[in-house]
Amino acid sequence: MYIQESEFTMVEEGFVARDLMEEIINDVSQTDDRDAFFVADLGDVVKKHLRFLKALPRVKPFYAVKCNSSRGVVQILAEMGAGFDCASKTEIELVQGIGVKSEHIIYANPCKQISQIKYAAKSGVNKMTFDNEVELSKISRNHPNAKMVLRIATDDSKSSGRLSVKFGAPLKACRHLLEMAKNLNVEVIGVSFHVGTGCSDPQAYAQSIADARLVFEMASEFGHKMSILDIGGGFPGTEDSKIRFQEIADLINPALDLYFPESSAVDIIAEPGRYYVASAFSLAVNIIAKKEVQMETSGSDDEEIDLNKTIMYYVNDGVYGSFNCIFFDHAHPKPILHKKPSPDQPIYSSSLWGPTCDGLDKIAEHLNLPELYVGDWLLFNNMGAYTVAASSTFNGFQQTRIHYAMPRGAWAAVQLLKRGFQQPEGKETVCTPMSCGWEISDSLCFPHTLTSTGII
């Protein structure tokens, strides 16, 4: 419907991103054009989606486009039926441009430009958030069909990226906002919250769900028909996170059952971003220059001087490009050597720098590395979240190219999702539940029934 096999490299089961990176490196190393590049494993995105559906069966994911707006990611999530959390006209254009219907979009930016509110109205995007009087007045004048979701503040003190300092109405302000909406004839249909980026306390979700229940009760006093709870994002996207996704799900599910049981007929949505893409993207950069610096260090008490060198390496991507996550997302990328060093190679204190003419363009320092050379490659894992999204062309350096890879099992999973989890008539899977990475439900597992042409 949205994406064709020709738009990515189809790979066999057992594929890892490093395999495709090696192929690309071998190809480009025959030339002088050794640009940095990403490999995006769309199979990882598919697995994350299946895991989300299994761990939070009552919650529909609306992918946070701002996290990584690369077309391949958006397309494959659309294929699997995800909704989309958009923050601007441009993001709405992107997802609608690949065929996503307006009812599968929430305009989840609580503070919007009037022209963009009008664009949402024209495009049929009616679900949108607000958290203050001015926003409510703007929307009442510029979007007559708006269906509003009231964003409430949360305790995000244990999150690395706090959002309630900018967005969210305190509980004590909600009654007035709901009354004002009633007087303006603006329909309020739900409540949203966001516990912050890198949340280390999953209890914050449970507390926010309880707070949302209170707002639902307030809304009923003014005749608002509430039907949506948006539990936001903040879900981890890598295995080395302080809190695992399943730990969060194990607290969310009972909280939903307590405050919003299925009998309440409330639709539950979420806004996962980094959860889907952080681990799916790997980055390869090439060393384009180096500089050795001789350092004088004091040795023994007789002040014998030892001359040691430190090495500065300059690579062809930096903080104005894919490594903007260092400034904007509290990231600490760690390089992986493409070539395995011999055990007897000396180690030097080293630093990594981007290609621009700005002294702030520093990727990492105090690294202990063997000596590397111009033309060598460095690899970085877990580079999918808030990297591509904020990359610029400062100094005329182009944004890094993305190579998409799709394992055949993942592609089969996407097709099954589109068909509503149905197996082809007369065919059975040959693996047991939970024995591989492609479970859709407790009883449906694959891809061992695949051929080169698809599912058999």
Short mmCIF file of C-alpha atoms in Angstrom, two decimals:
data_model
loop_
_atom_site.label_atom_id
_atom_site.label_comp_id
_atom_site.label_asym_id
_atom_site.label_seq_id
_atom_site.Cartn_x
_atom_site.Cartn_y
_atom_site.Cartn_z
CA MET A 1 0.00 0.00 0.00
CA TYR A 2 2.72 2.48 0.97
CA ILE A 3 6.11 0.82 0.56
CA GLN A 4 7.53 -1.47 -2.12
CA GLU A 5 10.28 -4.05 -1.77
CA SER A 6 12.39 -2.04 -4.19
CA GLU A 7 12.67 0.76 -1.62
CA PHE A 8 14.96 -1.25 0.66
CA THR A 9 17.53 -4.03 0.54
CA MET A 10 15.85 -7.39 1.24
CA VAL A 11 18.11 -9.53 3.43
CA GLU A 12 17.96 -13.07 4.74
CA GLU A 13 17.26 -14.13 8.31
CA GLY A 14 20.26 -13.86 10.60
CA PHE A 15 21.14 -10.50 9.07
CA VAL A 16 22.69 -7.88 11.31
CA ALA A 17 23.29 -4.27 10.40
CA ARG A 18 27.06 -4.86 10.47
CA ASP A 19 26.74 -7.23 7.50
CA LEU A 20 25.31 -4.57 5.23
CA MET A 21 27.70 -1.96 6.58
CA GLU A 22 30.62 -4.19 5.59
CA GLU A 23 29.27 -4.52 2.05
CA ILE A 24 28.84 -0.77 1.68
CA ILE A 25 32.28 -0.05 3.17
CA ASN A 26 33.90 -2.53 0.80
CA ASP A 27 32.18 -0.89 -2.17
CA VAL A 28 32.93 2.74 -1.31
CA SER A 29 36.48 1.98 -0.17
CA GLN A 30 37.34 1.35 -3.80
CA THR A 31 36.69 5.05 -4.44
CA ASP A 32 37.66 8.37 -2.89
CA ASP A 33 34.05 9.11 -2.02
CA ARG A 34 33.81 7.61 1.46
CA ASP A 35 30.82 9.50 2.82
CA ALA A 36 29.30 8.70 6.20
CA PHE A 37 26.14 6.58 6.01
CA PHE A 38 23.42 4.97 8.11
CA VAL A 39 22.12 1.44 7.92
CA ALA A 40 18.52 1.26 9.15
CA ASP A 41 17.34 -2.22 10.08
CA LEU A 42 13.59 -1.98 9.48
CA GLY A 43 13.28 -5.47 10.90
CA ASP A 44 14.18 -4.01 14.27
CA VAL A 45 11.32 -1.51 13.90
CA VAL A 46 8.92 -4.35 13.05
CA LYS A 47 10.03 -6.35 16.10
CA LYS A 48 9.53 -3.31 18.33
CA HIS A 49 6.01 -2.89 16.95
CA LEU A 50 5.12 -6.52 17.63
CA ARG A 51 6.57 -6.23 21.13
CA PHE A 52 4.54 -3.09 21.79
CA LEU A 53 1.29 -4.74 20.69
CA LYS A 54 2.01 -7.74 22.88
CA ALA A 55 3.14 -5.84 25.98
CA LEU A 56 0.43 -3.14 25.84
CA PRO A 57 -2.51 -4.85 24.13
CA ARG A 58 -4.98 -2.04 24.89
CA VAL A 59 -2.73 0.75 23.64
CA LYS A 60 -2.48 1.90 20.01
CA PRO A 61 0.91 3.46 19.18
CA PHE A 62 0.95 6.85 17.46
CA TYR A 63 4.58 7.17 16.39
CA ALA A 64 6.24 10.48 17.38
CA VAL A 65 7.45 11.65 13.97
CA LYS A 66 9.76 14.27 15.50
CA CYS A 67 12.06 11.52 16.79
CA ASN A 68 13.05 10.30 13.31
CA SER A 69 11.12 11.46 10.27
CA SER A 70 13.03 9.36 7.72
CA ARG A 71 10.62 8.17 5.07
CA GLY A 72 11.41 4.46 5.40
CA VAL A 73 10.52 4.41 9.10
CA VAL A 74 7.29 6.34 8.61
CA GLN A 75 6.29 4.13 5.67
CA ILE A 76 6.83 0.82 7.43
CA LEU A 77 4.96 1.95 10.54
CA ALA A 78 2.08 3.13 8.36
CA GLU A 79 2.07 -0.27 6.66
CA MET A 80 1.60 -1.93 10.06
CA GLY A 81 -1.31 0.31 11.02
CA ALA A 82 0.36 2.64 13.51
CA GLY A 83 -0.99 6.12 14.09
CA PHE A 84 1.18 9.24 14.07
CA ASP A 85 1.89 12.02 16.54
CA CYS A 86 2.68 15.12 14.47
CA ALA A 87 3.99 18.43 15.78
CA SER A 88 3.81 20.63 12.68
CA LYS A 89 2.36 21.17 9.22
CA THR A 90 5.45 19.56 7.65
CA GLU A 91 5.03 16.36 9.66
CA ILE A 92 1.33 16.21 8.81
CA GLU A 93 2.21 16.63 5.12
CA LEU A 94 4.76 13.82 5.37
CA VAL A 95 2.43 11.21 6.84
CA GLN A 96 -0.58 12.21 4.73
CA GLY A 97 1.68 12.17 1.68
CA ILE A 98 2.19 8.43 2.07
CA GLY A 99 -1.52 7.75 2.47
CA VAL A 100 -2.15 7.94 6.22
CA LYS A 101 -5.74 8.96 6.95
CA SER A 102 -6.41 12.00 9.09
CA GLU A 103 -8.13 9.98 11.83
CA HIS A 104 -4.80 8.21 12.44
CA ILE A 105 -3.05 11.51 13.23
CA ILE A 106 -2.97 13.52 16.43
CA TYR A 107 -1.56 17.05 16.25
CA ALA A 108 0.12 16.75 19.64
CA ASN A 109 1.86 20.10 19.91
CA PRO A 110 0.08 22.06 22.69
CA CYS A 111 1.23 25.46 21.34
CA LYS A 112 0.59 25.92 17.63
CA GLN A 113 0.91 28.66 15.03
CA ILE A 114 -2.44 29.92 13.75
CA SER A 115 -1.59 29.19 10.11
CA GLN A 116 -0.75 25.60 11.02
CA ILE A 117 -4.01 25.20 12.96
CA LYS A 118 -5.82 26.30 9.80
CA TYR A 119 -3.78 23.82 7.75
CA ALA A 120 -4.79 21.00 10.11
CA ALA A 121 -8.43 22.04 9.76
CA LYS A 122 -8.16 22.06 5.96
CA SER A 123 -6.43 18.64 6.02
CA GLY A 124 -9.08 17.05 8.23
CA VAL A 125 -6.72 16.58 11.19
CA ASN A 126 -9.10 17.23 14.07
CA LYS A 127 -7.47 15.63 17.11
CA MET A 128 -5.09 18.09 18.74
CA THR A 129 -3.79 18.98 22.18
CA PHE A 130 -3.98 22.14 24.30
CA ASP A 131 -2.95 23.14 27.83
CA ASN A 132 -3.92 26.81 28.24
CA GLU A 133 -6.59 29.44 27.65
CA VAL A 134 -4.89 31.23 24.76
CA GLU A 135 -4.51 28.01 22.77
CA LEU A 136 -8.14 27.14 23.39
CA SER A 137 -9.27 30.56 22.12
CA LYS A 138 -7.07 30.29 19.00
CA ILE A 139 -8.46 26.89 18.12
CA SER A 140 -12.08 27.91 18.71
CA ARG A 141 -11.63 30.68 16.11
CA ASN A 142 -9.57 28.75 13.55
CA HIS A 143 -10.64 25.10 13.67
CA PRO A 144 -14.41 24.61 14.03
CA ASN A 145 -14.17 20.80 13.91
CA ALA A 146 -11.36 20.42 16.44
CA LYS A 147 -11.58 17.58 18.93
CA MET A 148 -9.36 18.63 21.77
CA VAL A 149 -7.18 16.60 24.11
CA LEU A 150 -6.20 18.37 27.33
CA ARG A 151 -2.54 17.84 28.16
CA ILE A 152 -1.82 17.70 31.88
CA ALA A 153 1.50 18.23 33.65
CA THR A 154 3.34 15.29 35.21
CA ASP A 155 6.04 14.75 37.79
CA ASP A 156 8.97 14.28 35.41
CA SER A 157 11.67 15.01 37.98
CA LYS A 158 13.23 11.59 37.35
CA SER A 159 13.47 12.02 33.59
CA SER A 160 16.57 13.11 31.67
CA GLY A 161 14.50 15.31 29.38
CA ARG A 162 11.80 17.17 31.29
CA LEU A 163 8.80 18.34 29.26
CA SER A 164 6.42 19.60 31.93
CA VAL A 165 8.60 22.70 32.33
CA LYS A 166 7.18 23.72 28.93
CA PHE A 167 3.89 21.86 28.46
CA GLY A 168 1.00 20.59 30.53
CA ALA A 169 -1.77 22.13 32.63
CA PRO A 170 -1.62 21.55 36.38
CA LEU A 171 -4.62 19.67 37.79
CA LYS A 172 -5.86 22.76 39.58
CA ALA A 173 -6.23 24.57 36.22
CA CYS A 174 -8.09 21.80 34.40
CA ARG A 175 -11.59 22.53 35.67
CA HIS A 176 -11.42 26.12 34.43
CA LEU A 177 -10.09 25.03 31.03
CA LEU A 178 -12.86 22.47 30.63
CA GLU A 179 -15.49 25.04 31.56
CA MET A 180 -13.99 27.56 29.12
CA ALA A 181 -14.05 24.95 26.34
CA LYS A 182 -17.72 24.32 27.05
CA ASN A 183 -18.49 28.04 26.84
CA LEU A 184 -16.60 28.31 23.54
CA ASN A 185 -18.40 25.23 22.14
CA VAL A 186 -15.04 23.44 21.75
CA GLU A 187 -15.28 19.67 22.06
CA VAL A 188 -12.83 18.12 24.53
CA ILE A 189 -12.55 14.37 23.95
CA GLY A 190 -9.62 13.27 26.08
CA VAL A 191 -6.53 13.77 28.21
CA SER A 192 -2.85 13.39 27.38
CA PHE A 193 0.39 13.49 29.32
CA HIS A 194 4.10 12.84 28.83
CA VAL A 195 6.34 11.69 31.68
CA GLY A 196 9.48 13.02 29.96
CA THR A 197 12.35 11.59 27.98
CA GLY A 198 14.46 8.91 29.64
CA CYS A 199 12.02 8.36 32.50
CA SER A 200 13.70 6.27 35.20
CA ASP A 201 10.59 5.90 37.39
CA PRO A 202 7.82 3.89 35.70
CA GLN A 203 5.53 4.77 38.61
CA ALA A 204 5.19 8.17 36.93
CA TYR A 205 2.96 6.54 34.31
CA ALA A 206 0.66 5.03 36.93
CA GLN A 207 0.34 8.33 38.78
CA SER A 208 -0.37 10.23 35.57
CA ILE A 209 -3.05 7.73 34.58
CA ALA A 210 -4.69 8.27 37.98
CA ASP A 211 -4.51 12.05 37.46
CA ALA A 212 -6.10 11.65 34.03
CA ARG A 213 -9.02 9.81 35.63
CA LEU A 214 -9.68 12.86 37.82
CA VAL A 215 -9.75 15.10 34.74
CA PHE A 216 -12.19 12.73 33.01
CA GLU A 217 -14.51 13.11 36.00
CA MET A 218 -14.18 16.91 35.87
CA ALA A 219 -15.02 16.86 32.17
CA SER A 220 -18.23 14.92 32.75
CA GLU A 221 -19.48 17.77 34.92
CA PHE A 222 -19.45 20.03 31.84
CA GLY A 223 -20.91 17.49 29.45
CA HIS A 224 -17.71 16.68 27.57
CA LYS A 225 -17.81 13.17 26.11
CA MET A 226 -14.33 11.88 26.84
CA SER A 227 -13.13 8.94 24.75
CA ILE A 228 -9.31 9.15 24.46
CA LEU A 229 -6.44 8.76 26.89
CA ASP A 230 -3.00 9.52 25.45
CA ILE A 231 -0.24 8.18 27.72
CA GLY A 232 2.54 9.88 25.73
CA GLY A 233 6.06 8.58 25.24
CA GLY A 234 9.24 8.24 27.26
CA PHE A 235 9.67 4.52 26.50
CA PRO A 236 13.30 3.31 26.25
CA GLY A 237 14.64 2.28 22.85
CA THR A 238 17.79 0.32 23.74
CA GLU A 239 18.51 -2.71 25.91
CA ASP A 240 21.01 -0.86 28.10
CA SER A 241 18.44 1.64 29.41
CA LYS A 242 18.03 2.03 33.18
CA ILE A 243 14.41 0.89 32.93
CA ARG A 244 13.24 -1.76 30.50
CA PHE A 245 10.15 -1.37 28.36
CA GLN A 246 8.49 -4.42 29.90
CA GLU A 247 8.89 -2.97 33.41
CA ILE A 248 6.97 0.11 32.29
CA ALA A 249 4.28 -2.00 30.59
CA ASP A 250 3.87 -4.05 33.77
CA LEU A 251 2.90 -0.88 35.64
CA ILE A 252 0.81 0.71 32.88
CA ASN A 253 -1.49 -2.27 32.29
CA PRO A 254 -2.87 -2.60 35.84
CA ALA A 255 -3.21 1.18 36.10
CA LEU A 256 -5.29 1.21 32.92
CA ASP A 257 -7.42 -1.68 34.18
CA LEU A 258 -8.03 0.15 37.46
CA TYR A 259 -8.78 3.67 36.18
CA PHE A 260 -9.86 3.02 32.59
CA PRO A 261 -11.25 -0.54 32.41
CA GLU A 262 -12.30 -1.86 29.04
CA SER A 263 -15.93 -1.28 30.03
CA SER A 264 -15.21 2.48 30.06
CA ALA A 265 -14.98 2.42 26.23
CA VAL A 266 -11.98 4.75 26.30
CA ASP A 267 -9.45 4.39 23.49
CA ILE A 268 -5.87 4.33 24.80
CA ILE A 269 -3.08 5.68 22.60
CA ALA A 270 0.62 6.42 23.17
CA GLU A 271 3.35 8.44 21.46
CA PRO A 272 6.46 6.20 21.32
CA GLY A 273 9.39 7.64 19.39
CA ARG A 274 12.86 6.47 20.43
CA TYR A 275 11.32 3.14 21.44
CA TYR A 276 10.87 2.32 17.75
CA VAL A 277 14.03 3.69 16.17
CA ALA A 278 16.92 4.09 18.63
CA SER A 279 18.44 0.64 18.14
CA ALA A 280 17.42 0.30 14.47
CA PHE A 281 20.00 2.75 13.10
CA SER A 282 23.77 2.22 12.92
CA LEU A 283 26.18 4.88 11.63
CA ALA A 284 29.51 4.54 9.82
CA VAL A 285 31.86 7.52 9.62
CA ASN A 286 35.20 7.86 7.89
CA ILE A 287 38.33 9.49 9.28
CA ILE A 288 39.11 12.40 6.95
CA ALA A 289 41.99 13.97 8.88
CA LYS A 290 44.10 13.56 12.03
CA LYS A 291 46.44 15.63 14.13
CA GLU A 292 49.02 14.45 16.65
CA VAL A 293 49.65 16.61 19.70
CA GLN A 294 52.74 16.12 21.82
CA MET A 295 52.00 16.38 25.53
CA GLU A 296 54.51 16.95 28.32
CA THR A 297 53.62 15.12 31.53
CA SER A 298 55.47 15.04 34.81
CA GLY A 299 56.79 11.64 35.71
CA SER A 300 58.76 10.72 38.84
CA ASP A 301 59.93 12.96 41.67
CA ASP A 302 63.12 13.80 39.77
CA GLU A 303 60.81 15.50 37.22
CA GLU A 304 61.85 13.26 34.38
CA ILE A 305 59.74 14.34 31.39
CA ASP A 306 57.87 11.76 29.32
CA LEU A 307 56.69 12.82 25.86
CA ASN A 308 53.32 11.28 25.02
CA LYS A 309 51.16 12.04 22.05
CA THR A 310 47.43 12.45 21.95
CA ILE A 311 45.60 12.16 18.64
CA MET A 312 42.73 14.22 17.28
CA TYR A 313 40.64 12.50 14.61
CA TYR A 314 38.31 14.37 12.28
CA VAL A 315 35.40 12.41 10.77
CA ASN A 316 32.83 13.25 8.11
CA ASP A 317 29.80 13.63 10.37
CA GLY A 318 29.48 15.69 13.53
CA VAL A 319 27.29 17.51 16.02
CA TYR A 320 25.77 19.70 13.30
CA GLY A 321 24.81 16.47 11.56
CA SER A 322 23.91 13.06 12.97
CA PHE A 323 25.67 13.65 16.30
CA ASN A 324 23.37 16.53 17.25
CA CYS A 325 21.98 14.03 19.76
CA ILE A 326 24.97 14.90 21.98
CA PHE A 327 23.59 18.42 22.54
CA PHE A 328 19.87 17.83 22.12
CA ASP A 329 19.34 14.35 23.57
CA HIS A 330 21.98 13.85 26.30
CA ALA A 331 23.62 11.13 24.20
CA HIS A 332 27.15 9.75 24.62
CA PRO A 333 27.93 7.84 21.41
CA LYS A 334 30.72 5.28 21.70
CA PRO A 335 32.80 4.41 18.62
CA ILE A 336 33.41 0.84 17.51
CA LEU A 337 36.57 0.13 15.53
CA HIS A 338 35.89 -1.22 12.06
CA LYS A 339 39.28 -2.94 11.98
CA LYS A 340 40.18 -5.16 14.91
CA PRO A 341 43.51 -3.96 16.34
CA SER A 342 46.36 -6.34 17.11
CA PRO A 343 46.88 -6.89 20.86
CA ASP A 344 50.37 -5.35 20.84
CA GLN A 345 49.33 -2.01 19.33
CA PRO A 346 50.01 0.97 21.62
CA ILE A 347 47.01 2.89 22.93
CA TYR A 348 46.74 6.67 22.80
CA SER A 349 44.45 9.18 24.39
CA SER A 350 42.23 10.32 21.51
CA SER A 351 39.37 12.63 20.63
CA LEU A 352 36.82 12.69 17.79
CA TRP A 353 35.76 15.83 15.96
CA GLY A 354 33.21 16.59 13.26
CA PRO A 355 34.06 18.10 9.86
CA THR A 356 32.81 21.68 10.35
CA CYS A 357 34.85 24.77 11.16
CA ASP A 358 33.30 25.14 14.61
CA GLY A 359 35.20 24.30 17.79
CA LEU A 360 31.95 23.05 19.36
CA ASP A 361 31.88 20.23 16.81
CA LYS A 362 33.35 17.66 19.21
CA ILE A 363 31.93 14.14 19.30
CA ALA A 364 33.98 12.53 22.08
CA GLU A 365 37.18 12.94 24.06
CA HIS A 366 39.33 10.93 26.49
CA LEU A 367 39.06 7.86 24.29
CA ASN A 368 41.76 5.19 24.54
CA LEU A 369 42.33 4.02 20.96
CA PRO A 370 45.07 2.41 18.92
CA GLU A 371 46.46 4.66 16.25
CA LEU A 372 44.05 5.06 13.35
CA TYR A 373 44.62 6.51 9.88
CA VAL A 374 42.89 8.68 7.32
CA GLY A 375 40.47 6.45 5.43
CA ASP A 376 39.69 4.20 8.42
CA TRP A 377 36.07 3.71 9.50
CA LEU A 378 34.38 4.05 12.88
CA LEU A 379 30.94 2.58 13.62
CA PHE A 380 28.25 3.68 16.08
CA ASN A 381 25.22 1.69 17.23
CA ASN A 382 21.89 2.96 18.61
CA MET A 383 21.86 6.08 16.44
CA GLY A 384 18.19 6.24 15.43
CA ALA A 385 16.65 8.63 17.97
CA TYR A 386 16.95 12.39 17.53
CA THR A 387 19.87 12.12 15.11
CA VAL A 388 18.51 12.24 11.57
CA ALA A 389 15.67 14.50 12.72
CA ALA A 390 17.77 17.53 13.70
CA SER A 391 20.65 17.08 11.26
CA SER A 392 21.61 20.26 9.36
CA THR A 393 23.70 21.22 6.33
CA PHE A 394 25.88 23.68 8.24
CA ASN A 395 29.11 24.53 6.37
CA GLY A 396 27.62 22.89 3.28
CA PHE A 397 28.00 19.32 4.57
CA GLN A 398 25.14 17.18 3.31
CA GLN A 399 22.90 15.11 5.54
CA THR A 400 23.96 11.50 5.91
CA ARG A 401 22.44 8.96 3.54
CA ILE A 402 20.29 6.13 4.93
CA HIS A 403 20.40 2.56 3.56
CA TYR A 404 17.28 0.61 4.54
CA ALA A 405 17.43 -3.15 5.13
CA MET A 406 14.43 -5.45 5.53
CA PRO A 407 14.78 -9.08 6.69
CA ARG A 408 12.38 -11.40 4.89
CA GLY A 409 10.77 -12.44 8.17
CA ALA A 410 10.03 -8.83 9.02
CA TRP A 411 8.49 -8.24 5.59
CA ALA A 412 6.31 -11.30 6.11
CA ALA A 413 5.24 -9.96 9.50
CA VAL A 414 4.21 -6.69 7.91
CA GLN A 415 2.05 -8.51 5.36
CA LEU A 416 0.39 -10.56 8.10
CA LEU A 417 -0.33 -7.43 10.11
CA LYS A 418 -1.97 -5.86 7.07
CA ARG A 419 -4.18 -8.95 6.72
CA GLY A 420 -5.21 -8.88 10.37
CA PHE A 421 -2.84 -11.62 11.63
CA GLN A 422 -4.41 -14.25 9.32
CA GLN A 423 -2.37 -17.18 8.06
CA PRO A 424 -2.83 -18.20 4.41
CA GLU A 425 -5.49 -20.92 4.18
CA GLY A 426 -4.19 -24.42 4.81
CA LYS A 427 -0.74 -23.28 5.96
CA GLU A 428 0.79 -23.50 9.41
CA THR A 429 3.83 -22.02 11.02
CA VAL A 430 6.59 -24.40 12.04
CA CYS A 431 7.99 -22.71 15.11
CA THR A 432 6.52 -22.67 18.58
CA PRO A 433 5.26 -19.51 20.28
CA MET A 434 8.00 -17.33 21.75
CA SER A 435 10.75 -19.32 20.04
CA CYS A 436 11.78 -16.54 17.66
CA GLY A 437 11.58 -12.78 17.30
CA TRP A 438 8.49 -12.63 15.12
CA GLU A 439 5.61 -13.31 17.50
CA ILE A 440 2.40 -11.43 16.77
CA SER A 441 0.39 -13.22 19.43
CA ASP A 442 0.81 -16.16 21.80
CA SER A 443 -0.27 -18.52 19.04
CA LEU A 444 1.12 -16.96 15.87
CA CYS A 445 4.83 -17.11 15.19
CA PHE A 446 6.97 -17.21 12.02
CA PRO A 447 8.97 -16.66 9.57
CA HIS A 448 10.14 -20.21 9.07
CA THR A 449 7.52 -20.76 6.37
CA LEU A 450 9.08 -18.29 3.95
CA THR A 451 10.48 -18.73 0.47
CA SER A 452 12.29 -16.21 -1.70
CA THR A 453 8.91 -15.12 -3.06
CA GLY A 454 7.05 -14.71 0.21
CA ILE A 455 5.00 -16.74 2.67
CA ILE A 456 4.02 -20.30 1.80
#
